[in-house]
Amino acid sequence: MAATLDKESSIVILGGGTWACSTALHLVRRGYSNVTVLDAYHIPSAISAGNDVNKIAELASPTDDDDADSVAQAAAAAAAQGWIHDPIFSPYYHDTGFIVSGSSPEALGHVIDSELRGHEDEYAKLDSPEDFRACMPDGVLTGDFPNWQGWYKSKGAGWVHARKALVSAYQEAERLGAKFITGSPQGEVVSLLQEHGDVRGAKTADGREHRADRTILAVGASAPQLVDFENQLRPTAWTLGHIKMTGQEAQLYKDLPVLFNVEKGFFMEPDEDRHELKICDEHPGYCNWVTDSVSSLPRSVPFAKQQIPLESEQRIRQFLSETMPHLKDRPLVHARICWCADTHDRGFLITYHPAHPSLVIAAGDSGHGFAHIPSIGGFISDCLEGKLEARFAKHWRWRPEIADGFWGRDPLDRYGAGREVMDLPQPSDETRWTQISRAHDES
């Protein structure tokens, strides 16, 4: 039986990334006085997907319906309130506008159904290269945009500085009393502490036992290494590269709308600190498949790499050739793979574990978890306290029954790269990975 929960209860959060820092912040804001966060890396972690210069963010309006799409929209609306009003996060949201586009009838149909339906009056149609170029200053978009069609809205979407928002959440949580134990071996979780069928904390690589009344598992794509998720999670990697910009170019590219093609990729303005332009190629993701005696099904196992597969770099350069060909031959100065954890329906997994009454699961960000950093910790805290709103609890429940059989090749309604989930090269096969001219440990 789980211990009674009160504001003095010991709570240990496993992980120091986006959801973990958000949860620590929300818990100490609610008055919990004994919150400890464990992570093998100092924050911001070099392997956290949230340690990034920018990510797309769209503001959403609340809804009271309880179907899956409405629940996702309601969660996004809660995040939007944080990006606008919470002083810990609002400095890092940039409402610069958003261009969403595609290059094939199938992808364009997807954009209309998923992005535009019900919001048509917010967007202007883009039918020609000239239409795309007119959304940005002269000299930015110099490509021919072959077969592109798009839609542009000037407000209500843009980008967030991910790393700075993550660090802001961490620093405020620590200021309010959360304890962060980071770095290896002292913060590296090696196992859960299991007693009488329940989880009573975690053990770290230095041999220490961190006992707790409640344990929150928020380690992103590494979660299946600590708990059997019964085939509910697929660790999936995405890819990005940076190119160097001059100071003059950085000024020209400042405050641009996000340009996103659901088949090709996306970019936002250059990082203001390093003057580097981040480009992501769009695809359903990469996996690292392993089959062993533990599981009858192949499972994807994450590994860290500050490089990307060569074909990913080729797709980045193809995206540049169609949009900004004057940049397509610049060398990448940084690249990395970023791991997330997909669920079969791309809904979050925020619930108590059915077999361990003191273990809270916070997983399944499904490639869109960072945008929720202002509010996701509130939902996780609600779950901890047993008061998560019924419609969220319904859609974010433990649900292995919907992930029966091997679903690892399912693109999950994503486009690009032939709509196929791809296999990562082995880390040691350097002939299949980019060779970066200047590497650094942050993205």
Coordinates of C-alpha atoms in Angstrom, one line a residue, residues 121-441:
D121 CA -9.5 32.3 -41.3
E122 CA -6.2 32.6 -39.4
Y123 CA -4.1 31.6 -42.5
A124 CA -3.2 33.1 -45.8
K125 CA -2.7 30.7 -48.7
L126 CA 0.7 30.4 -50.3
D127 CA 0.6 29.1 -53.9
S128 CA 3.9 30.2 -55.5
P129 CA 7.6 30.8 -54.7
E130 CA 6.8 34.5 -54.6
D131 CA 4.1 34.0 -52.0
F132 CA 6.6 32.2 -49.7
R133 CA 9.3 34.8 -50.2
A134 CA 6.9 37.6 -49.4
C135 CA 6.6 36.2 -45.8
M136 CA 10.2 37.1 -45.0
P137 CA 12.7 39.9 -45.8
D138 CA 14.4 40.0 -49.2
G139 CA 17.4 37.7 -49.4
V140 CA 16.1 35.0 -46.9
L141 CA 14.1 32.7 -49.1
T142 CA 15.9 32.5 -52.5
G143 CA 14.7 29.0 -53.5
D144 CA 12.2 27.9 -56.1
F145 CA 9.9 25.9 -53.7
P146 CA 9.2 23.1 -56.2
N147 CA 5.7 21.7 -55.8
W148 CA 5.3 23.5 -52.5
Q149 CA 1.9 24.8 -51.2
G150 CA 1.5 26.4 -47.8
W151 CA -0.4 28.5 -45.4
Y152 CA 0.9 31.4 -43.3
K153 CA -0.3 33.0 -40.1
S154 CA 1.5 36.0 -38.6
K155 CA 0.4 35.6 -34.9
G156 CA -0.4 32.8 -32.5
A157 CA 2.6 30.6 -33.3
G158 CA 6.4 30.9 -33.4
W159 CA 9.2 29.3 -31.5
V160 CA 10.6 28.9 -28.0
H161 CA 14.2 28.9 -26.8
A162 CA 14.2 25.4 -25.4
R163 CA 17.4 25.3 -23.5
K164 CA 16.9 28.6 -21.8
A165 CA 13.3 27.7 -20.8
L166 CA 14.5 24.4 -19.4
V167 CA 17.3 26.0 -17.4
S168 CA 14.8 28.6 -16.2
A169 CA 12.5 25.9 -14.9
Y170 CA 15.4 24.1 -13.2
Q171 CA 16.7 27.3 -11.5
E172 CA 13.3 28.3 -10.2
A173 CA 12.6 24.8 -8.9
E174 CA 15.9 24.8 -7.1
R175 CA 15.4 28.3 -5.7
L176 CA 12.0 27.2 -4.3
G177 CA 13.6 24.2 -2.5
A178 CA 13.8 21.2 -4.9
K179 CA 17.1 19.3 -4.5
F180 CA 18.9 18.3 -7.7
I181 CA 21.5 15.5 -7.6
T182 CA 23.1 15.4 -11.0
G183 CA 26.1 13.9 -12.7
S184 CA 27.6 10.5 -12.6
P185 CA 27.8 8.4 -10.5
Q186 CA 25.8 10.3 -7.8
G187 CA 22.8 11.2 -10.1
E188 CA 22.9 8.2 -12.4
V189 CA 19.9 5.9 -11.7
V190 CA 20.7 2.3 -12.2
S191 CA 17.6 0.6 -10.8
L192 CA 14.3 1.1 -9.0
L193 CA 14.1 0.1 -5.3
Q194 CA 11.3 -2.5 -5.3
E195 CA 9.8 -3.8 -2.1
H196 CA 6.7 -5.9 -1.6
G197 CA 5.6 -5.3 -5.1
D198 CA 5.9 -1.5 -4.9
V199 CA 8.6 1.0 -5.8
R200 CA 10.2 2.9 -2.9
G201 CA 12.7 5.1 -4.7
A202 CA 15.8 4.5 -6.8
K203 CA 19.4 3.3 -6.5
T204 CA 22.2 5.4 -8.1
A205 CA 25.5 4.3 -9.6
D206 CA 27.4 5.4 -6.4
G207 CA 25.5 2.7 -4.5
R208 CA 23.2 5.1 -2.6
E209 CA 19.6 4.3 -2.1
H210 CA 17.2 7.3 -2.5
R211 CA 14.1 6.2 -0.7
A212 CA 10.8 8.0 -1.3
D213 CA 7.1 7.9 -0.6
R214 CA 6.5 8.6 -4.3
T215 CA 8.7 8.0 -7.3
I216 CA 8.1 9.8 -10.6
L217 CA 9.6 8.2 -13.7
A218 CA 10.4 11.0 -16.1
V219 CA 13.5 9.9 -18.0
G220 CA 12.2 10.3 -21.5
A221 CA 13.3 7.7 -24.1
S222 CA 15.3 5.8 -21.4
A223 CA 12.1 4.8 -19.5
P224 CA 11.8 1.3 -20.9
Q225 CA 15.3 0.5 -19.4
L226 CA 13.8 0.9 -15.9
V227 CA 10.2 -0.4 -16.3
D228 CA 8.5 -2.9 -18.5
F229 CA 6.1 -0.7 -20.5
E230 CA 4.4 -3.7 -22.1
N231 CA 5.1 -2.5 -25.7
Q232 CA 3.6 1.0 -25.1
L233 CA 6.8 3.0 -25.8
R234 CA 9.0 3.3 -28.8
P235 CA 12.2 5.3 -28.3
T236 CA 12.4 7.3 -31.6
A237 CA 15.2 9.7 -32.7
W238 CA 15.1 12.8 -34.8
T239 CA 17.9 14.6 -36.5
L240 CA 19.2 18.2 -36.7
G241 CA 22.1 20.2 -38.0
H242 CA 23.5 23.7 -37.5
I243 CA 25.3 26.0 -40.0
K244 CA 27.2 29.1 -39.1
M245 CA 25.7 32.5 -40.0
T246 CA 27.5 35.9 -40.1
G247 CA 26.4 38.6 -37.7
Q248 CA 24.8 40.5 -40.6
E249 CA 22.9 37.3 -41.7
A250 CA 21.7 36.7 -38.1
Q251 CA 20.2 40.2 -38.1
L252 CA 18.4 39.6 -41.4
Y253 CA 17.0 36.3 -40.2
K254 CA 15.9 37.6 -36.8
D255 CA 12.1 37.4 -35.9
L256 CA 11.3 35.3 -38.9
P257 CA 8.2 33.1 -38.9
V258 CA 8.9 29.4 -38.6
L259 CA 9.0 27.6 -42.0
F260 CA 7.8 24.0 -41.7
N261 CA 7.2 21.6 -44.5
V262 CA 5.7 18.4 -43.1
E263 CA 7.7 16.3 -45.7
K264 CA 10.9 18.3 -46.0
G265 CA 11.9 19.9 -42.7
F266 CA 11.9 23.2 -40.8
F267 CA 14.0 26.1 -39.6
M268 CA 13.7 29.1 -37.3
E269 CA 15.9 32.2 -36.7
P270 CA 19.6 31.7 -35.8
D271 CA 20.6 31.2 -32.3
E272 CA 21.3 34.7 -30.9
D273 CA 24.3 33.5 -28.9
R274 CA 26.2 31.6 -31.5
H275 CA 24.7 32.8 -34.8
E276 CA 23.9 29.3 -35.9
L277 CA 20.9 28.3 -38.0
K278 CA 19.3 25.0 -36.9
I279 CA 17.7 22.9 -39.7
C280 CA 15.7 19.8 -39.1
D281 CA 14.9 17.3 -41.8
E282 CA 11.4 15.9 -41.4
H283 CA 10.7 12.2 -41.2
P284 CA 8.9 9.5 -39.1
G285 CA 12.0 8.9 -37.0
Y286 CA 14.9 6.6 -36.5
C287 CA 15.1 3.6 -34.2
N288 CA 17.9 1.4 -32.9
W289 CA 16.4 -2.1 -32.9
V290 CA 17.6 -4.8 -30.5
T291 CA 16.2 -8.3 -30.0
D292 CA 17.2 -10.2 -26.9
S293 CA 15.9 -12.8 -24.5
V294 CA 14.1 -10.3 -22.3
S295 CA 11.5 -9.3 -24.9
S296 CA 9.9 -11.4 -27.7
L297 CA 9.5 -8.2 -29.8
P298 CA 12.3 -6.0 -31.1
R299 CA 12.8 -2.9 -29.0
S300 CA 14.5 0.4 -29.8
V301 CA 17.4 1.3 -27.5
P302 CA 18.6 4.9 -27.4
F303 CA 22.3 5.9 -27.7
A304 CA 23.8 9.4 -27.7
K305 CA 25.5 10.7 -30.8
Q306 CA 26.7 14.2 -31.7
Q307 CA 26.4 13.3 -35.4
I308 CA 23.6 12.4 -37.8
P309 CA 23.3 9.7 -40.5
L310 CA 24.6 10.9 -43.9
E311 CA 21.2 10.6 -45.5
S312 CA 19.8 13.0 -42.9
E313 CA 22.5 15.5 -43.9
Q314 CA 21.5 15.0 -47.5
R315 CA 17.9 15.7 -46.7
I316 CA 18.9 18.9 -44.8
R317 CA 20.8 20.1 -47.9
Q318 CA 17.8 19.2 -50.2
F319 CA 15.6 21.3 -47.9
L320 CA 18.0 24.2 -48.1
S321 CA 18.3 23.8 -51.9
E322 CA 14.6 24.3 -52.3
T323 CA 14.2 27.2 -49.8
M324 CA 17.6 28.9 -49.3
P325 CA 20.1 27.5 -51.9
H326 CA 22.6 30.2 -51.1
L327 CA 23.2 28.2 -47.8
K328 CA 23.0 24.6 -49.0
D329 CA 26.8 24.0 -49.3
R330 CA 27.8 25.5 -45.9
P331 CA 29.4 22.9 -43.6
L332 CA 27.5 21.7 -40.6
V333 CA 29.1 23.0 -37.4
H334 CA 27.0 20.8 -35.2
A335 CA 24.6 17.9 -35.5
R336 CA 22.9 15.4 -33.2
I337 CA 20.2 12.8 -32.8
C338 CA 17.4 13.7 -30.4
W339 CA 15.5 10.9 -28.7
C340 CA 11.8 11.0 -27.7
A341 CA 9.4 8.2 -26.7
D342 CA 6.4 7.6 -28.9
T343 CA 3.2 5.9 -27.8
H344 CA 1.1 4.0 -30.3
D345 CA -1.5 6.8 -30.4
R346 CA 0.9 9.7 -29.7
G347 CA -1.0 10.4 -26.5
F348 CA 0.9 11.0 -23.3
L349 CA 1.3 8.3 -20.6
I350 CA 0.8 10.0 -17.3
T351 CA -0.6 7.6 -14.7
Y352 CA 0.2 5.5 -11.6
H353 CA 1.7 2.2 -12.6
P354 CA -1.0 -0.5 -12.2
A355 CA 1.3 -2.9 -10.3
H356 CA 3.3 -0.3 -8.2
P357 CA 1.0 2.0 -6.2
S358 CA 3.8 4.5 -5.4
L359 CA 5.2 4.8 -8.9
V360 CA 4.0 7.6 -11.2
I361 CA 4.7 7.2 -14.9
A362 CA 5.4 10.4 -16.9
A363 CA 6.3 9.2 -20.4
G364 CA 5.3 9.2 -24.0
D365 CA 6.1 12.7 -25.1
S366 CA 5.7 11.5 -28.7
G367 CA 7.9 14.1 -30.2
H368 CA 5.9 17.1 -29.0
G369 CA 6.5 17.1 -25.3
F370 CA 8.8 20.1 -25.0
A371 CA 6.1 22.6 -25.9
H372 CA 4.3 21.6 -22.8
I373 CA 7.1 22.4 -20.3
P374 CA 5.1 25.3 -18.7
S375 CA 2.2 23.1 -17.8
I376 CA 3.0 19.4 -18.0
G377 CA 4.4 19.3 -14.5
G378 CA 1.0 20.5 -13.3
F379 CA -0.7 17.5 -14.9
I380 CA 1.9 15.2 -13.5
S381 CA 1.4 16.7 -10.1
D382 CA -2.4 16.3 -10.4
C383 CA -1.8 12.7 -11.2
L384 CA 0.4 12.3 -8.1
E385 CA -2.3 13.8 -6.0
G386 CA -5.0 11.7 -7.5
K387 CA -6.9 14.6 -9.0
L388 CA -6.1 14.5 -12.7
E389 CA -9.1 15.5 -14.6
A390 CA -11.1 12.5 -15.8
R391 CA -10.7 13.1 -19.5
F392 CA -6.9 13.4 -19.2
A393 CA -6.7 10.3 -17.0
K394 CA -8.8 8.4 -19.6
H395 CA -6.5 9.2 -22.5
W396 CA -3.2 9.2 -20.7
R397 CA -3.9 5.9 -18.8
W398 CA -1.7 2.7 -18.8
R399 CA -3.0 1.1 -22.0
P400 CA -1.0 -1.8 -23.4
E401 CA -4.1 -3.2 -25.0
I402 CA -3.9 -0.7 -27.9
A403 CA -0.3 -1.6 -28.7
D404 CA -0.7 -5.3 -29.3
G405 CA 2.0 -6.8 -31.6
F406 CA 5.0 -5.1 -33.2
W407 CA 4.1 -1.5 -34.2
G408 CA 7.6 -0.2 -34.4
R409 CA 7.5 0.6 -38.1
D410 CA 4.3 2.6 -37.9
P411 CA 5.1 6.2 -39.1
L412 CA 2.3 7.5 -36.7
D413 CA 0.9 9.9 -39.3
R414 CA 4.3 11.6 -40.0
Y415 CA 5.7 12.4 -43.4
G416 CA 9.0 12.7 -45.1
A417 CA 11.7 10.2 -46.0
G418 CA 9.2 7.9 -47.8
R419 CA 7.0 7.8 -44.7
E420 CA 9.2 5.1 -43.2
V421 CA 10.7 4.6 -39.7
M422 CA 14.4 4.2 -40.5
D423 CA 17.2 2.2 -38.8
L424 CA 20.1 4.1 -37.3
P425 CA 23.5 3.0 -38.3
Q426 CA 25.6 1.4 -35.6
P427 CA 27.4 4.1 -33.6
S428 CA 30.8 2.7 -34.5
D429 CA 30.2 2.8 -38.3
E430 CA 31.7 6.2 -38.9
T431 CA 31.4 5.9 -42.7
R432 CA 27.6 6.3 -42.3
W433 CA 27.7 9.3 -40.1
T434 CA 28.4 13.0 -40.7
Q435 CA 31.9 14.3 -39.8
I436 CA 31.3 17.7 -38.2
S437 CA 34.0 20.4 -38.6
R438 CA 33.4 21.9 -35.1
A439 CA 31.5 20.0 -32.5
H440 CA 30.2 21.3 -29.2
D441 CA 28.2 19.7 -26.5

